[in-house]
Short mmCIF file of C-alpha atoms in Angstrom, two decimals:
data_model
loop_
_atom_site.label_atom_id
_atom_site.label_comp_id
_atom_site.label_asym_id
_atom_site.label_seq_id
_atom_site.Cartn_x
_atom_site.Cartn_y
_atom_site.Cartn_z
CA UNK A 18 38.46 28.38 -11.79
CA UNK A 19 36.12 25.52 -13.20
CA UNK A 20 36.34 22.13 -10.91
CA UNK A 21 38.76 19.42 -12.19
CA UNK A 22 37.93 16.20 -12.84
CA UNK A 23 40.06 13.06 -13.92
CA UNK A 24 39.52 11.24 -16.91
CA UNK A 25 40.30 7.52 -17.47
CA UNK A 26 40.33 6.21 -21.05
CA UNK A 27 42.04 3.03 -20.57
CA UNK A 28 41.03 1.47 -23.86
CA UNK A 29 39.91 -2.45 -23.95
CA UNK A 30 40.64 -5.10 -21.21
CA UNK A 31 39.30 -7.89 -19.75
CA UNK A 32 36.31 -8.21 -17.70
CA UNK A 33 38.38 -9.28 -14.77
CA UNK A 34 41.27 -6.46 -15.00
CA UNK A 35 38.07 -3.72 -15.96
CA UNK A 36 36.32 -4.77 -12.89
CA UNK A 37 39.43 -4.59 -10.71
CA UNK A 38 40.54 -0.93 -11.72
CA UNK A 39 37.18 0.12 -10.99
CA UNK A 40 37.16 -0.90 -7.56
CA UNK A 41 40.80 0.09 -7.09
CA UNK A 42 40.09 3.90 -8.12
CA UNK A 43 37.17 3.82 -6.19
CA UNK A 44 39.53 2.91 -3.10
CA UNK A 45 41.70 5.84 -4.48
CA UNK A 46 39.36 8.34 -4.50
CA UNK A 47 37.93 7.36 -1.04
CA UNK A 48 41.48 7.42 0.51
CA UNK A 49 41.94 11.20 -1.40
CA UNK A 50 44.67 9.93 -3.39
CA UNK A 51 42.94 10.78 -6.85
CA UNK A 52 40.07 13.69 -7.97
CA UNK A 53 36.39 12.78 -8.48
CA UNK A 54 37.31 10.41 -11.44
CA UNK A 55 35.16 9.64 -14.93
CA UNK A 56 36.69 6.69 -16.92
CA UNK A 57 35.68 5.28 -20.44
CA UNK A 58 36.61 1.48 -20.77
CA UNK A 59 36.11 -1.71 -23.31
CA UNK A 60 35.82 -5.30 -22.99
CA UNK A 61 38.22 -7.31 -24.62
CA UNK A 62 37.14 -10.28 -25.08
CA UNK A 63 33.82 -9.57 -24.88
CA UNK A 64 32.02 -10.48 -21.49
CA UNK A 65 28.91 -11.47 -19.47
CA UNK A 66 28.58 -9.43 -16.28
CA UNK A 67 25.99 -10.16 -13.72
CA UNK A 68 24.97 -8.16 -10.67
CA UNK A 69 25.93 -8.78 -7.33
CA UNK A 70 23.09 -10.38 -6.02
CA UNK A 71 22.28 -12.68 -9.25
CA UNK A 72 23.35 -16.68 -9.65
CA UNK A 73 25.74 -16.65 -12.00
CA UNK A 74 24.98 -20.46 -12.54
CA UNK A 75 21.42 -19.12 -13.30
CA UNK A 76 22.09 -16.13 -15.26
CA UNK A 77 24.69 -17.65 -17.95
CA UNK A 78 25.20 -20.32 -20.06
CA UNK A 79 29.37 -20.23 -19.01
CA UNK A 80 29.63 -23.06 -21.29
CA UNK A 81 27.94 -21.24 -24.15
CA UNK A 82 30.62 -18.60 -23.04
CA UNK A 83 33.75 -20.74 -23.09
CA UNK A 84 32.85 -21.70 -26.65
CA UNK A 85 32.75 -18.36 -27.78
CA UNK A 86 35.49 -16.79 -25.54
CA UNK A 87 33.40 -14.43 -23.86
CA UNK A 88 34.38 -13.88 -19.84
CA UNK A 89 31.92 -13.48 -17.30
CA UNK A 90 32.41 -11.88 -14.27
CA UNK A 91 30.15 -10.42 -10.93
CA UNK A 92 30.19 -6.81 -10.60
CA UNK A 93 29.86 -5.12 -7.16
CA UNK A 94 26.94 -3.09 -8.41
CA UNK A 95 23.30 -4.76 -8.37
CA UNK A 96 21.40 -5.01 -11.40
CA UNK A 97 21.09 -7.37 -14.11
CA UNK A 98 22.80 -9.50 -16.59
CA UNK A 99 24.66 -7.65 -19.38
CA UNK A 100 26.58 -8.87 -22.48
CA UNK A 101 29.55 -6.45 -23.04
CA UNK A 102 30.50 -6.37 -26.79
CA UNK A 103 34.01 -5.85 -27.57
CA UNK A 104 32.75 -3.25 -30.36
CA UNK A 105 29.13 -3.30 -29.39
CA UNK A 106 29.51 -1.27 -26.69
CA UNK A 107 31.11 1.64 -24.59
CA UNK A 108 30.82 1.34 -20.41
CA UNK A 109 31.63 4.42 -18.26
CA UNK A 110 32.57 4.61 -14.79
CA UNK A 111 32.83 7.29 -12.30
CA UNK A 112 33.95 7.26 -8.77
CA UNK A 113 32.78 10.56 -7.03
CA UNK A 114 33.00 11.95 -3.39
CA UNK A 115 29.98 11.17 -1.42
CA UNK A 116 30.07 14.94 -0.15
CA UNK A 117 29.64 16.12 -3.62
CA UNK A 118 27.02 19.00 -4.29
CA UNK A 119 25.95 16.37 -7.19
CA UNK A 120 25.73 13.50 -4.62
CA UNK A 121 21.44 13.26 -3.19
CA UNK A 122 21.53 10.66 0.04
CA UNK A 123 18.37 9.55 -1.82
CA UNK A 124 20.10 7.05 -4.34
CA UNK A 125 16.86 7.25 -7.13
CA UNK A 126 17.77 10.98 -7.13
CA UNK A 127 21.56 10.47 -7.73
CA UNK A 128 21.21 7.96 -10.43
CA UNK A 129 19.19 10.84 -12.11
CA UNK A 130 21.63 13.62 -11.60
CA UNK A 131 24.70 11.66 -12.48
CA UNK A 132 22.50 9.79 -15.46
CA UNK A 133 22.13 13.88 -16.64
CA UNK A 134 25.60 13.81 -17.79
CA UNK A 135 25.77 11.09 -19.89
CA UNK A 136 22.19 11.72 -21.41
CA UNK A 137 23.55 15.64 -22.46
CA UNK A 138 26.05 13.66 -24.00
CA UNK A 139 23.94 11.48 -26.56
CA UNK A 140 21.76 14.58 -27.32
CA UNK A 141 24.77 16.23 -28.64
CA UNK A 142 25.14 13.21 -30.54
CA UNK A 143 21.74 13.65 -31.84
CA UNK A 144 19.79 11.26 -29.87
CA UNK A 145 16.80 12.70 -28.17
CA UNK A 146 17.57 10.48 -24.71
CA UNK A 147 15.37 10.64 -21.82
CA UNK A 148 16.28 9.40 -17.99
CA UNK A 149 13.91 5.79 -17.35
CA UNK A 150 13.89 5.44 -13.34
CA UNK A 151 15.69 3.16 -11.31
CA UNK A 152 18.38 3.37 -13.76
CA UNK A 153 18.02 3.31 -17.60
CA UNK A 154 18.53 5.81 -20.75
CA UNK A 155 15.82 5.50 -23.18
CA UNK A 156 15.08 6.40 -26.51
CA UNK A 157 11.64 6.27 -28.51
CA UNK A 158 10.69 4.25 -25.70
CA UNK A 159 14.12 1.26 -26.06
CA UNK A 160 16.54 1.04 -23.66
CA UNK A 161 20.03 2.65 -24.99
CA UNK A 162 22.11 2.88 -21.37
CA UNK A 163 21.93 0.79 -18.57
CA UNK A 164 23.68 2.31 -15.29
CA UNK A 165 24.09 0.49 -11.61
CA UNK A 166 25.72 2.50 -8.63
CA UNK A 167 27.44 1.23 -5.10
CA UNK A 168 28.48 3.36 -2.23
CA UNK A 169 31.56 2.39 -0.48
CA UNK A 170 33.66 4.07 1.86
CA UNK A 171 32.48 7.42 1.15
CA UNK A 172 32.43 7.27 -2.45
CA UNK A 173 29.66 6.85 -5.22
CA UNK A 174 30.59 4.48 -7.80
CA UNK A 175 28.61 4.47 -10.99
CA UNK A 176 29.14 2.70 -13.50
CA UNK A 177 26.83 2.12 -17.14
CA UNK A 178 26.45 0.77 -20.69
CA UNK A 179 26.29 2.94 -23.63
CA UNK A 180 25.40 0.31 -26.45
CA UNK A 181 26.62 1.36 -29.75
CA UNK A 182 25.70 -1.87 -31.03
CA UNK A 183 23.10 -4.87 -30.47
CA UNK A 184 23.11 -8.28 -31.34
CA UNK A 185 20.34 -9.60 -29.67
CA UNK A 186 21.10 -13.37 -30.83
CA UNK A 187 24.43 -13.50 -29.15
CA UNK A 188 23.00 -12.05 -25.99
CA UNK A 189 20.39 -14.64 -25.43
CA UNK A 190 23.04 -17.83 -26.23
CA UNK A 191 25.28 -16.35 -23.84
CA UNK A 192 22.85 -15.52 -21.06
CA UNK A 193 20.18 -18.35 -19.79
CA UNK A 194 16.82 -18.92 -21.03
CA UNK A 195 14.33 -21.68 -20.17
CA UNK A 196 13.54 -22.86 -23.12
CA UNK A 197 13.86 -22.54 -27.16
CA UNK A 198 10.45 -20.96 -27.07
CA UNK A 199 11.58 -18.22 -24.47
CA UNK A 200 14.67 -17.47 -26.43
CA UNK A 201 12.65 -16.86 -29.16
CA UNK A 202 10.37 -14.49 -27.28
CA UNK A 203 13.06 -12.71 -25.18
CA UNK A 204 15.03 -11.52 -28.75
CA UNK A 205 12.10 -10.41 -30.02
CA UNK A 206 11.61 -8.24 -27.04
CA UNK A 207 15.30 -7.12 -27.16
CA UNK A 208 14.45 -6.08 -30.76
CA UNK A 209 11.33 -4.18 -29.49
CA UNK A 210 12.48 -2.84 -26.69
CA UNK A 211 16.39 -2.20 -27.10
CA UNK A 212 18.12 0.27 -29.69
CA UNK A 213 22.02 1.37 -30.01
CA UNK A 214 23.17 4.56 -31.13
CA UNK A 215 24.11 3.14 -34.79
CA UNK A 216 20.80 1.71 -34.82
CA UNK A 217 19.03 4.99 -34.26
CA UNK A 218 21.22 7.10 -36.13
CA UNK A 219 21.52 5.02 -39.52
CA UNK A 220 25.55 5.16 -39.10
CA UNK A 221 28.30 3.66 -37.40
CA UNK A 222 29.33 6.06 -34.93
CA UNK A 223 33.26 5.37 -33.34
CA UNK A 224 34.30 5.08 -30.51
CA UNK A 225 36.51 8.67 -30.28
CA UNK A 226 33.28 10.42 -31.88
CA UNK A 227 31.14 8.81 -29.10
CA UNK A 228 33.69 9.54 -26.09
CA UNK A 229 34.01 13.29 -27.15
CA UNK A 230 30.29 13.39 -27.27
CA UNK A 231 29.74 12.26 -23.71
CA UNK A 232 33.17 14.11 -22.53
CA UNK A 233 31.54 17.13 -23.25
CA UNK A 234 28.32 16.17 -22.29
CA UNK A 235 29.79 15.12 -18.57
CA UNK A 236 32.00 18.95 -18.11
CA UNK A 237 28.64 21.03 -19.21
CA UNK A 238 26.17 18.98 -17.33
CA UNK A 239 28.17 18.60 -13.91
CA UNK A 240 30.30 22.24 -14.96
CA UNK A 241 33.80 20.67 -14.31
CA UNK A 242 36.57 19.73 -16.71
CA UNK A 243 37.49 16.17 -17.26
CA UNK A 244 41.59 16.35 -17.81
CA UNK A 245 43.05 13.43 -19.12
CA UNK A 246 45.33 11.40 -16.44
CA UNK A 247 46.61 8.05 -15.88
CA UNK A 248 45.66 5.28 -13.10
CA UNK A 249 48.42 6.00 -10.14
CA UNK A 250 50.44 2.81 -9.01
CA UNK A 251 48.33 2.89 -5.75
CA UNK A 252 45.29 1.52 -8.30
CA UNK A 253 47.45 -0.24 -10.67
CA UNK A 254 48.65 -2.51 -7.56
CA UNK A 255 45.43 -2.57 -6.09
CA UNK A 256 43.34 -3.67 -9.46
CA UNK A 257 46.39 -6.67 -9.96
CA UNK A 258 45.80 -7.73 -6.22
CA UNK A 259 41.65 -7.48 -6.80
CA UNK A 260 41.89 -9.25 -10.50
CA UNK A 261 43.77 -11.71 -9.16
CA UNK A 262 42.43 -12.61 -5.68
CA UNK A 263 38.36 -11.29 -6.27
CA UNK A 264 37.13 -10.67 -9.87
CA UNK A 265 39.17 -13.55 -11.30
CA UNK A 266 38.14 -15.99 -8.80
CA UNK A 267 35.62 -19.04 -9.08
CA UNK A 268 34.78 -17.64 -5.14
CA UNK A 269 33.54 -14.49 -6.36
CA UNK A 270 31.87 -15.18 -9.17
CA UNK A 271 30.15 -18.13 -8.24
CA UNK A 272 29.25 -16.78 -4.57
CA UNK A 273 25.58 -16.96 -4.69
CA UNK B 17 13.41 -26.90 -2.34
CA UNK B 18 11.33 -24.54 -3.52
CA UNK B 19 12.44 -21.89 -6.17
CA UNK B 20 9.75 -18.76 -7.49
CA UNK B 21 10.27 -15.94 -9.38
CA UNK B 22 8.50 -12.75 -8.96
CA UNK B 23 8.95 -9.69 -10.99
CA UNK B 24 8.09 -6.78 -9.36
CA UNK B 25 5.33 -4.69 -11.34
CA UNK B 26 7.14 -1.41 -12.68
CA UNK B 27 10.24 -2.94 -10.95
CA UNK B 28 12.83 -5.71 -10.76
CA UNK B 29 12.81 -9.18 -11.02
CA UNK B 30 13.10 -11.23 -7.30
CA UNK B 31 14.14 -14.61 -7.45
CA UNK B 32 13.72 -16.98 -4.11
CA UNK B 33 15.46 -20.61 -3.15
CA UNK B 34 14.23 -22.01 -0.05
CA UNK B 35 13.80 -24.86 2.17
CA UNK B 36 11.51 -25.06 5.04
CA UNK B 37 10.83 -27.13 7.90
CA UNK B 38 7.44 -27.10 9.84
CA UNK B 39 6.27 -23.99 8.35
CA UNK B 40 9.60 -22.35 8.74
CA UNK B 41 12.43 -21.21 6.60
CA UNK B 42 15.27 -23.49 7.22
CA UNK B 43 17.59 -22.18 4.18
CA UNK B 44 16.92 -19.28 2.06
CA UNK B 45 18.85 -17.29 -1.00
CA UNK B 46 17.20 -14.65 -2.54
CA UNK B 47 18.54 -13.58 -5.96
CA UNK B 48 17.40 -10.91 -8.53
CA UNK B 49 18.33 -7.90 -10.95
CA UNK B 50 17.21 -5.07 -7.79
CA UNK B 51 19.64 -2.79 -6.22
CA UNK B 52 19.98 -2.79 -2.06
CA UNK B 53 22.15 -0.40 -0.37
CA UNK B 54 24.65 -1.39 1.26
CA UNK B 55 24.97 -4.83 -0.55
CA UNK B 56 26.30 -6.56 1.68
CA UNK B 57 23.01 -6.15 3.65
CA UNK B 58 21.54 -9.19 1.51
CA UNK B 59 23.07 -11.65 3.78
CA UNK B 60 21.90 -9.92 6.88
CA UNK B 61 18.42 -10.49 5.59
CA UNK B 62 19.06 -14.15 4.67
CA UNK B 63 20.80 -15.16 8.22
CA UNK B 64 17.88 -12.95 9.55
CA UNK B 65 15.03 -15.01 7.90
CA UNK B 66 16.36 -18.62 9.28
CA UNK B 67 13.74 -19.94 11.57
CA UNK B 68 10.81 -17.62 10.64
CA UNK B 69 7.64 -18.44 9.68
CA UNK B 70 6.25 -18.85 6.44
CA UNK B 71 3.48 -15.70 6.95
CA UNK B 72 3.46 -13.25 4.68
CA UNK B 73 2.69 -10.07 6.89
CA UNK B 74 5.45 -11.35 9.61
CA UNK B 75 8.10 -11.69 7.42
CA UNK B 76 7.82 -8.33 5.55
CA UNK B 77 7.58 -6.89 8.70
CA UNK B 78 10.62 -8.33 9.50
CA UNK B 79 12.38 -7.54 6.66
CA UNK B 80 11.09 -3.93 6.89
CA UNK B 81 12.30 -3.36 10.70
CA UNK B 82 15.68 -4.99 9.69
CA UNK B 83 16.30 -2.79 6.61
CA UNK B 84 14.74 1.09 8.75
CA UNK B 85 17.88 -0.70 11.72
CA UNK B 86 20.29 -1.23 9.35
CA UNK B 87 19.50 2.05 7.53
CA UNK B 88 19.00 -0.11 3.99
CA UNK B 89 17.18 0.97 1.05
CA UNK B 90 16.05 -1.16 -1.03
CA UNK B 91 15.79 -0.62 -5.08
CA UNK B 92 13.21 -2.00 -7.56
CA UNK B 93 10.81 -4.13 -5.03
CA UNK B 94 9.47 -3.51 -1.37
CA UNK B 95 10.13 -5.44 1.36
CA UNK B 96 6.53 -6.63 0.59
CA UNK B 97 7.51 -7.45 -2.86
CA UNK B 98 10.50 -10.43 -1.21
CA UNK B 99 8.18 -11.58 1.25
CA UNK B 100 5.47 -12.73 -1.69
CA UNK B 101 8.96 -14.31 -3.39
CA UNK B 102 9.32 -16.34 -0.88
CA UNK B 103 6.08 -17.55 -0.01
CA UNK B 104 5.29 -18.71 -3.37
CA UNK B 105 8.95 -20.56 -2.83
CA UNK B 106 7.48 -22.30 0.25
CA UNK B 107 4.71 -23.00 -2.26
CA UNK B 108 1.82 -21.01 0.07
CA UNK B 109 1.30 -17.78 -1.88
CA UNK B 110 0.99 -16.81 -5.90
#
């Protein structure tokens, strides 16, 4: 009998609400309410994130942002400043006992083994990934995945980018640069040092194509199976009470 | 105030505000794109920091012993790596 898994696909939300549920199912899984969860999500609008121990003030231009639309919002995970295209981009999440027989104490070693998954996953798209340490998925030598991982309460909590598409233009007026001159010089080194997965394969790849691909790429790599569930109202209540009271909140977001 | 920026070689980028009085750190915030386990342990380091000296060696040290206590690991710099940070902030190292 093969290990079960949850799966999450709970389409495109806010930065805010996205942010919430993933803290709330982490809380879920650490109380035992739910299995060793993997969820696929989207950003809708589109949205800055910054990790937890960057200034947001510093990182993003939030009036750049308010032009456009675009959210921004501090994770709980460290790392840096991401743009999260609406279309641009898939992000993952999973929330997985510490006890696991996947779980190393040594952190560089678990970003590896839970990185495995999703990097099976773009080989069988065709993508000839590699693992980067601390915490990257690279291709030809650019950046395609960016992952960042907490451990709370007993529970890893991973979560990562899978960019589909890259505009590095819009990136660099929605996060901070120091000067025109910089800008200039930091989208050039996107260009050189960044790809997507319709970038390297010469075709636009959708979104169902791409979540099969790293589905199966998760259940052979890890040898469980992902089956398809739902958030329980424990984590429905819980990401409403976190949107609205943390990831929402100028105290949060501005906090260092 | 002093602010610096110091990206790690092969690592992350560290960013340090400070303020200092008499050779000693009087307010601090470190930023930066690394990872530190548990998070929450950044503030520990920050209230921890108030009142030392600006010395290089002392200061890792302390940051070292505080993190091996605490049972911290730290993710794209050294200990090392945030004591440079914030010397250059106090504008004594670079």
């Amino acid at each position: 009998m093969v290990e079960e898994w949850r799966l999450l696909d709970t389409g495109v939300h806010d930065a805010f609400y996205n942010m919430a549920l993933d803290e709330a199912v982490a809380t879920a899984r650490s109380e035992n309410l739910v299995p060793n969860t993997v969820r696929f999500f989207r950003w809708g609008p589109s949205a800055v994130s910054i990790g937890y121990f960057q200034s947001m003030e510093e990182e993003v231009d939030t009036a750049a942002c308010a032009e456009r639309g675009v959210n921004y919002v501090r994770r709980i995970t460290g790392g840096g400043a991401v743009y999260h295209d609406r279309d641009g981009e898939l992000t993952y999440s999973m929330m997985i006992s510490e006890g696991h027989r996947l779980v190393s104490r040594d952190i560089q070693k678990a970003y590896q083994t839970l990185c495995s998954g999703l990097t099976h996953g773009l080989r069988l798209l065709g993508i000839p990934v590699e693992f980067k340490p601390i915490n990257d998925i690279i291709v030809g030598g650019k950046k395609i995945s960016g992952n960042a991982q907490t451990r709370r309460r007993g529970v890893v909590h991973q979560h990562g980018t899978v960019l589909r598409e890259v505009d590095p233009h819009l990136m660099f007026t929605l996060l901070k640069v120091p000067s025109e001159k910089i800008r200039d010089k930091l989208i050039k080194a996107v260009e050189e040092r960044v790809t997507s997965i319709n970038d390297h394969l010469g075709r636009k790849v959708g979104f169902e194509e791409l979540k099969g691909a790293l589905k199966e790429g998760f259940e052979e790599t890890f040898k469980v199976k992902l089956v398809l569930g739902q958030p329980i109202d424990f984590e429905k209540s819980l990401a409403a009470k976190l949107m609205a009271e943390k990831y929402a909140s100028k105290e949060w977001n501005f906090r260092r | 105030m002093g602010k610096a920026t110091y990206k790690v070689q092969g690592g992350k980028l560290i960013k340090v505000q400070l303020t200092e009085r008499n050779g000693r750190i009087e307010g601090i915030r470190i930023t930066g794109d690394f990872f530190l386990h548990p998070e929450e342990f950044i503030e520990d380091v920050e209230e921890m920091l108030l009142d030392q000296p600006l010395e290089e060696s002392v200061l890792a040290d302390s940051i070292r012993n505080l993190m091996e206590e605490k049972g911290a690991t730290l993710l794209g710099a050294l200990p090392g790596d945030l004591a440079k940070c914030i010397l250059m902030a106090g504008g004594k190292g670079g």
